[in-house]
Coordinates of C-alpha atoms in Angstrom, one line a residue:
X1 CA 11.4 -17.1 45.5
X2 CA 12.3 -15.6 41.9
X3 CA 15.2 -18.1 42.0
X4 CA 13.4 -20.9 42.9
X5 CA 12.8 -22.0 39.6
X6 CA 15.3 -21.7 37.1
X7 CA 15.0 -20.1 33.9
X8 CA 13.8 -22.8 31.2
X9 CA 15.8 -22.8 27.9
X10 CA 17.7 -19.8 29.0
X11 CA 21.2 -21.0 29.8
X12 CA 22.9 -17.7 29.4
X13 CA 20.4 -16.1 32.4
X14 CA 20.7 -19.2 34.4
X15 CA 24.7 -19.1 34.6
X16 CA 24.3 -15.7 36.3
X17 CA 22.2 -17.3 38.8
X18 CA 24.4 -20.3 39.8
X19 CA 27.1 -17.5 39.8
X20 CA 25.4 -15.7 42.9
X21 CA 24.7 -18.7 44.5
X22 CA 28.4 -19.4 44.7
X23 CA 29.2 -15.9 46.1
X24 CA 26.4 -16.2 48.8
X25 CA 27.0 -20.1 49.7
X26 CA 31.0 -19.4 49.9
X27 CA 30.3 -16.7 52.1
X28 CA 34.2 -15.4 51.3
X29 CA 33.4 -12.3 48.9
X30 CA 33.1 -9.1 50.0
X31 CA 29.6 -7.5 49.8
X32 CA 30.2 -4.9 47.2
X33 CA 31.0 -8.3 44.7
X34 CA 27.8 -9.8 45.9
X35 CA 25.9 -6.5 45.7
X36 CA 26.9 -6.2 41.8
X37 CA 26.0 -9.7 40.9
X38 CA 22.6 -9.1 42.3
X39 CA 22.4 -6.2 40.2
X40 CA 23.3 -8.3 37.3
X41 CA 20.4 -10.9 38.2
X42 CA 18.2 -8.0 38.7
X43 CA 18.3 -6.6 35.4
X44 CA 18.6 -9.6 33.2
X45 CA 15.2 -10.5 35.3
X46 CA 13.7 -7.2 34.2
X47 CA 15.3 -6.4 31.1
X48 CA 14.1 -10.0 29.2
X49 CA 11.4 -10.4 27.4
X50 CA 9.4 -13.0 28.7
X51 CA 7.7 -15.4 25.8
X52 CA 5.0 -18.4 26.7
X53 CA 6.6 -21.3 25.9
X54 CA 4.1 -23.9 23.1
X55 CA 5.0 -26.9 24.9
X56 CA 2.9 -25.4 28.3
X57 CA 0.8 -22.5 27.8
X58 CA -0.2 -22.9 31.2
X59 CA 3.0 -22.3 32.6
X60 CA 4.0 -18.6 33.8
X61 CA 7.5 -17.8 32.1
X62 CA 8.0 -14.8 33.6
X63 CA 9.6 -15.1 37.5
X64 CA 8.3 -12.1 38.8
X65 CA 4.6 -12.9 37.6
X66 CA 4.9 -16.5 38.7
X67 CA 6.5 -14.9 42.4
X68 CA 3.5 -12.5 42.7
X69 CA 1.2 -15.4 42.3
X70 CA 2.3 -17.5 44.9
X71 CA 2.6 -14.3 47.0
X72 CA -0.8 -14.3 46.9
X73 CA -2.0 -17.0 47.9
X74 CA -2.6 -17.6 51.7
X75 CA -2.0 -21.0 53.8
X76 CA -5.7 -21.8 53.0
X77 CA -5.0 -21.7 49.6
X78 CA -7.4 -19.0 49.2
X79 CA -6.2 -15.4 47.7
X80 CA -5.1 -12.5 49.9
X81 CA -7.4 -9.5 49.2
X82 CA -6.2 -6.7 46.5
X83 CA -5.3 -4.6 49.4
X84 CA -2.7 -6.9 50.7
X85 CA -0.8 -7.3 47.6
X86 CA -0.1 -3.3 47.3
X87 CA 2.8 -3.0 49.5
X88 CA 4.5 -5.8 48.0
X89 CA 3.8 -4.3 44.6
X90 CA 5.2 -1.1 45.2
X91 CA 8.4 -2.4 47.1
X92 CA 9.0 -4.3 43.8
X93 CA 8.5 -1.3 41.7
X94 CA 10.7 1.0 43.7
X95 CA 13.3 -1.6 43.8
X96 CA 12.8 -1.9 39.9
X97 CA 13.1 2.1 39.4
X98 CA 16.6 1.8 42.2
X99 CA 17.7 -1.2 39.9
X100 CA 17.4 0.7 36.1
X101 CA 18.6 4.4 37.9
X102 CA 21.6 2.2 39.0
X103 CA 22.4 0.8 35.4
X104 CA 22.2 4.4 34.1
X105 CA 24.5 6.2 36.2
X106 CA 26.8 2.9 35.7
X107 CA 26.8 3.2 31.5
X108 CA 26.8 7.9 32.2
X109 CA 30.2 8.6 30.4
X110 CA 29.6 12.5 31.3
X111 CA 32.1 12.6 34.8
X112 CA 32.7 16.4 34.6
X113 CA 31.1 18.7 37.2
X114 CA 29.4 21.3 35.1
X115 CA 28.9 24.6 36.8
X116 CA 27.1 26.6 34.2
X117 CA 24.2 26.1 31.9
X118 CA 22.3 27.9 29.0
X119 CA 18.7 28.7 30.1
X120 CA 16.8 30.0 27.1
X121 CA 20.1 30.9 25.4
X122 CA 21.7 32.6 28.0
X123 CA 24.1 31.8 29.9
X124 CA 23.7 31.1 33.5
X125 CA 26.8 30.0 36.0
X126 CA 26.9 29.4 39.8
X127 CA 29.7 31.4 40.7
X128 CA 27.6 34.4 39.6
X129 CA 24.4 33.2 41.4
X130 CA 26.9 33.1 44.4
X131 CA 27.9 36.5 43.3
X132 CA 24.7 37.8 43.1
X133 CA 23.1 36.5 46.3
X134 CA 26.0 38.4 47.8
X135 CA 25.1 41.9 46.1
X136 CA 21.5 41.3 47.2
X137 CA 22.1 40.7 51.2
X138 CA 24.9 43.8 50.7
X139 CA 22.1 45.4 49.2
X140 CA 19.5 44.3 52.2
X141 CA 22.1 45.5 54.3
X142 CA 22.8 49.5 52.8
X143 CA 19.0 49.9 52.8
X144 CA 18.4 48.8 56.3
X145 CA 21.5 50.9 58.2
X146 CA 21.5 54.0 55.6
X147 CA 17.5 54.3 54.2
X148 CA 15.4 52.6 57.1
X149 CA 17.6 53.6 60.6
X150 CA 19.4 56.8 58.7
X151 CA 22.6 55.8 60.1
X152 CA 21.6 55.2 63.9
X153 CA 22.9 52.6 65.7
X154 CA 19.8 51.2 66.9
X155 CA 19.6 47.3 67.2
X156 CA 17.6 44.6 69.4
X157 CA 20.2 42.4 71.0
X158 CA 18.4 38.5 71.4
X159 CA 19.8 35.5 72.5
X160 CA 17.6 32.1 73.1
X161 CA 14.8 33.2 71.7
X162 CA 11.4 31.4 73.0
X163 CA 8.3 30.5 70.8
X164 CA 5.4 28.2 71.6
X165 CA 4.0 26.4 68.6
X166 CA 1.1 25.3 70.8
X167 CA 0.0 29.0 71.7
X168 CA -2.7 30.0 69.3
X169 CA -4.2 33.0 71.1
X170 CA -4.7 36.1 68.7
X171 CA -1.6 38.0 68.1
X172 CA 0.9 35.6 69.7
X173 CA 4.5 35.2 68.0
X174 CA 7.4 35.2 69.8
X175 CA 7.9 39.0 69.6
X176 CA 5.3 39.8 72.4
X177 CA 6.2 36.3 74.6
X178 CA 6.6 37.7 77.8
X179 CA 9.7 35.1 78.0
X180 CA 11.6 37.3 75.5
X181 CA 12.0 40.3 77.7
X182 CA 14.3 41.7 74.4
X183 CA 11.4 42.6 72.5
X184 CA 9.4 44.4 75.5
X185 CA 10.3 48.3 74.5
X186 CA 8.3 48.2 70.3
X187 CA 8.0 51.5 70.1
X188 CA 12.5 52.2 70.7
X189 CA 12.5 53.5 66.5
X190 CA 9.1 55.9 67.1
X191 CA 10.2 57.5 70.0
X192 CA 13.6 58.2 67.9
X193 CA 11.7 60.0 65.3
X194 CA 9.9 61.9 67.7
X195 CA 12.5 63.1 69.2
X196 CA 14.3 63.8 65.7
X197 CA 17.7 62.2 66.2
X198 CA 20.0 62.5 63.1
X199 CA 18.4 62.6 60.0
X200 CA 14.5 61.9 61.1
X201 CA 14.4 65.7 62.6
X202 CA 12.5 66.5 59.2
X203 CA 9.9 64.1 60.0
X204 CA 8.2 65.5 62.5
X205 CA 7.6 69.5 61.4
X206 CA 6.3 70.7 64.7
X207 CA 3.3 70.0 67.6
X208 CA -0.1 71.1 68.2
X209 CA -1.1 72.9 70.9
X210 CA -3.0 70.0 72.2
X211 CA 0.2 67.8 72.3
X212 CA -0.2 65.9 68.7
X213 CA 2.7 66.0 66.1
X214 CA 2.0 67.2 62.6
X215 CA 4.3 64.7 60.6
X216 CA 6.0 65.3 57.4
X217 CA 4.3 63.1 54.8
X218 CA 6.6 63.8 52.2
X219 CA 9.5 62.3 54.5
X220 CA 7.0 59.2 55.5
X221 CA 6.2 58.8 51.8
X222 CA 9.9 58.5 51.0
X223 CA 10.7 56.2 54.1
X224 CA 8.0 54.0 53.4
X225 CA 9.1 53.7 49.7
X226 CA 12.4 52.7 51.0
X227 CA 11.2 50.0 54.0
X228 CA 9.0 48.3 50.9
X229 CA 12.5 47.9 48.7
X230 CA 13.3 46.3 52.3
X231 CA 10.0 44.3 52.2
X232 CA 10.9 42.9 48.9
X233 CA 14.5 42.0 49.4
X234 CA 13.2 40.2 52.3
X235 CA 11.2 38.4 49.9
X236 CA 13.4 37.5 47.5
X237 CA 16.2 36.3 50.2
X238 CA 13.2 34.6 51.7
X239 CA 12.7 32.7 48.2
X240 CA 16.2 32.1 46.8
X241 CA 18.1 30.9 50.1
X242 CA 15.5 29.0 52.4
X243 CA 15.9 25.4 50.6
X244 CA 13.5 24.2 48.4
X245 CA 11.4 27.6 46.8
X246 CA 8.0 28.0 48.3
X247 CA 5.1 29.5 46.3
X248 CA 5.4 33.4 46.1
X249 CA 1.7 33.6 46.9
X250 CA 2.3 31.1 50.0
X251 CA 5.1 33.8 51.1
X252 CA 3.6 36.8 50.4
X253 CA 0.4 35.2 52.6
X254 CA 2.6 34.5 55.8
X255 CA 1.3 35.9 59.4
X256 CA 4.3 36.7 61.9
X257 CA 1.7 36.4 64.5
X258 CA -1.6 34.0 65.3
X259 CA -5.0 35.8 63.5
X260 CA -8.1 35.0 64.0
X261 CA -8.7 33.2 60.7
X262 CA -5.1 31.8 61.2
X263 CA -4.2 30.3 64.5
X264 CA -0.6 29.0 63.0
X265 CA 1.7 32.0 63.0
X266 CA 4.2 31.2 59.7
X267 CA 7.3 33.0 61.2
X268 CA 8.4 30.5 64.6
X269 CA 11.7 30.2 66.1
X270 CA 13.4 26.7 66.7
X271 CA 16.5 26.2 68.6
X272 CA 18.9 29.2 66.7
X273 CA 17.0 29.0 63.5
X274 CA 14.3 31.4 62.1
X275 CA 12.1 29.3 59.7
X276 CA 8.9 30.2 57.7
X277 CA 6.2 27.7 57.6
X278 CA 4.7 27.0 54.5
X279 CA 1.5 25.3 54.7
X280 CA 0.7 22.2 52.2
X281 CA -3.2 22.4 52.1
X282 CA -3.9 19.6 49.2
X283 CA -3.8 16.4 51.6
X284 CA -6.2 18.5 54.4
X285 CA -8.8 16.5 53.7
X286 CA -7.3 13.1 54.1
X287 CA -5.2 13.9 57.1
X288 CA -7.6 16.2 58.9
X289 CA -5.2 19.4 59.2
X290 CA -2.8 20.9 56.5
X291 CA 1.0 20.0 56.5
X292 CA 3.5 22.1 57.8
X293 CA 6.9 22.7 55.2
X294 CA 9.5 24.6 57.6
X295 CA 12.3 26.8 55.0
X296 CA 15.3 27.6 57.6
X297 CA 16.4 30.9 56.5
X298 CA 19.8 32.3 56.5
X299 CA 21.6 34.5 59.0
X300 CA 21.2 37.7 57.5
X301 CA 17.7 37.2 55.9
X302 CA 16.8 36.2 60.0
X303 CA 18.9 39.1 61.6
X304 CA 17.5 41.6 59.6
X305 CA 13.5 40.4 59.4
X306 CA 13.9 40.1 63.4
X307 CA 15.1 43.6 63.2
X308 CA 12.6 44.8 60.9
X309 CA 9.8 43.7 63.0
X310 CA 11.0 44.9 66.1
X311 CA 12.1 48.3 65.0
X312 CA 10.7 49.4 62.2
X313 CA 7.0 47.4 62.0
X314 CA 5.9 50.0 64.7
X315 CA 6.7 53.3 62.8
X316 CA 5.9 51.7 59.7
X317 CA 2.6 51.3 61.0
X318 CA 2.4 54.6 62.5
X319 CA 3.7 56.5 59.2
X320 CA 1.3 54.3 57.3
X321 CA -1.7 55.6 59.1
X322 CA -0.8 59.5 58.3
X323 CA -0.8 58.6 54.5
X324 CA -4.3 59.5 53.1
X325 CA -3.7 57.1 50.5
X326 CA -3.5 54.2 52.2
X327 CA -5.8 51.7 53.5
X328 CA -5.9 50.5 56.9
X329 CA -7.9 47.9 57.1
X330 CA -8.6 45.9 60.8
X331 CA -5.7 44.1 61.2
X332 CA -4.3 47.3 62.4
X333 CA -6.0 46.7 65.6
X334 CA -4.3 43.7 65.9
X335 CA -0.9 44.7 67.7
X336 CA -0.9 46.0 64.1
X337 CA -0.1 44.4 60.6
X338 CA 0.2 40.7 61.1
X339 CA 1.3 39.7 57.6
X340 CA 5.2 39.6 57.2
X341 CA 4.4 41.0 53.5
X342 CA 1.0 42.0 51.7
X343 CA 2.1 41.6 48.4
X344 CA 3.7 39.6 45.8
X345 CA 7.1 40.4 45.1
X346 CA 7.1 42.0 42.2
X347 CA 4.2 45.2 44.5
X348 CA 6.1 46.1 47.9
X349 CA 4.6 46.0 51.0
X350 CA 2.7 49.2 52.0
X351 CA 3.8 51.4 48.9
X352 CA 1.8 50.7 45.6
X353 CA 0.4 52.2 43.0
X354 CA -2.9 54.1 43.5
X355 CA -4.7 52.2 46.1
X356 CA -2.6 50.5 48.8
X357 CA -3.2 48.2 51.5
X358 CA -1.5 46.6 54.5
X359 CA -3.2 43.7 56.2

């Protein structure tokens, strides 16, 4: 329909039109020649300005205008409603913002693939991102076997995990599915400390008469330090290699298990990836329920958080509830803390400053 018409007065233009309509009525070029000439008839359409011509000021000079008129008009000769028109207006303007992104990365004269950058004048290259991302999981990795097990070799062994999206009873996630017999014995890490293998004989100092231990708090004050540099690694391995970054408030607010304000639970299995689900609430309104953003995270980031809360979630709990100084609120009751972290990343989970808190 743009062609219909050819340009008046323009002969230049219209000799790139009767060019193209040689390629397509021989039929013998290949496609990528036809492709390109479009192009060209594409952005001499949108690249000219249009003037009214004095002879007929009546006339529309200007192909698309004169196409979107006749688009509108229906068999009755009556106009389509404003509605109808929008989908053809915004295929034209994508296919105007393909048509100039095209041109540019034509005329871009820069070929070389740059690998490092100045941010704020300093200098910032990937090979030490890579390098770094690797000192951070090694890092994950010392503070989980040498800090948070003391050297045991204590590890859940999963395989096929199962998780029902569906389920939104209070406290389900797919560490107490009854499918995922794995994740059955929660308290394997307490019962270790209790009976003081290795290095966690100094936690427990000795036993009431009446059966009850009397902890160390000085050694539950320095593990839980340690398992909230754990938290926040987890974090930041959380933020840096799932995709696309999330919000740190949106992290630091996800619920490995279903609540009873939040029947979602942000940590789900699918297939053999571990994926935190961020939730888009802007557009709730219009679609009647907020939009899930899955973030696959990496192998170690999964290993270890799966670890984490099938190990050492239980005793963190149970150490956390001997400190005087922090809070327990009711989510304790809950098969225990639901939140995979309480705080931002820059405050640990569990161990703060003055008052502390774990939801």
């Amino acid at each position: 329909m743009l062609l219909q018409e050819l340009w008046i007065g323009m002969e230049q233009e219209n000799t790139i039109i009767f060019k193209l309509e040689d390629l397509i009525e021989k039929d013998q070029e290949p496609t990528c020649i036809i492709i390109q000439q479009i192009h060209v008839v594409l952005m001499k359409l949108w690249t000219t300005c249009w003037h009214k011509v004095s002879d007929c000021p009546q006339c529309i000079t200007d192909p698309i205008e004169a196409a979107l008129a006749l688009m509108t008009l229906n068999q009755d000769g009556f106009f389509k409603e404003p509605k109808d028109m929008i989908k053809i207006i915004s295929k034209l303007e994508y296919c105007m913002c393909l048509i100039i992104l095209k041109e540019i990365r034509a005329q871009a004269t820069d070929t070389e693939a740059w690998t490092s950058l100045k941010y704020k004048g300093s200098s910032i290259a990937f090979a030490n991102l890579c390098d770094m991302f690797q000192n951070m999981e090694n890092n994950l990795i010392t503070i989980w076997k040498d800090k948070i097990l003391h050297g045991l070799p204590l590890r859940v062994d999963y395989q096929d995990l199962v998780d029902d999206p569906s389920n939104t009873d209070i406290s389900y996630s797919f560490l107490f599915d009854p499918k995922n017999i794995c994740f059955q014995d929660h308290i394997h890490l307490v019962c270790t400390v209790i009976e003081g293998q290795g290095e966690f004989s100094r936690f427990l100092l000795q036993q009431k008469h009446d059966g009850k231990p009397i902890w160390n708090h000085a050694a539950l004050s320095d593990w839980l330090q340690d398992y909230a540099a754990l938290q926040k690694l987890l974090l930041l391995c959380a933020e840096m290699l799932s995709g696309a970054p999330a919000r740190g408030t949106e992290l630091t607010a996800t619920i490995y298990c279903n609540t009873q304000t939040q029947p979602i639970h942000n940590l789900m299995v699918f297939g053999q990836h571990m994926t935190l689900h961020c939730q888009y609430s802007k557009t709730s309104a219009m679609m009647g329920h907020n939009k899930l953003i899955p973030h696959s995270l990496d192998a170690i980031t999964s290993d270890i958080l799966i670890q984490d809360l099938a190990l050492a979630r239980p005793f963190a709990q149970l150490a956390a509830l001997n400190q005087k100084d922090i809070i327990c609120t009711k989510h304790m009751r809950i098969k225990g803390a639901s939140t995979i972290s309480s705080y931002p990343i820059h405050t640990p989970l569990i161990y703060a400053q003055n008052q502390r808190t774990i939801k």
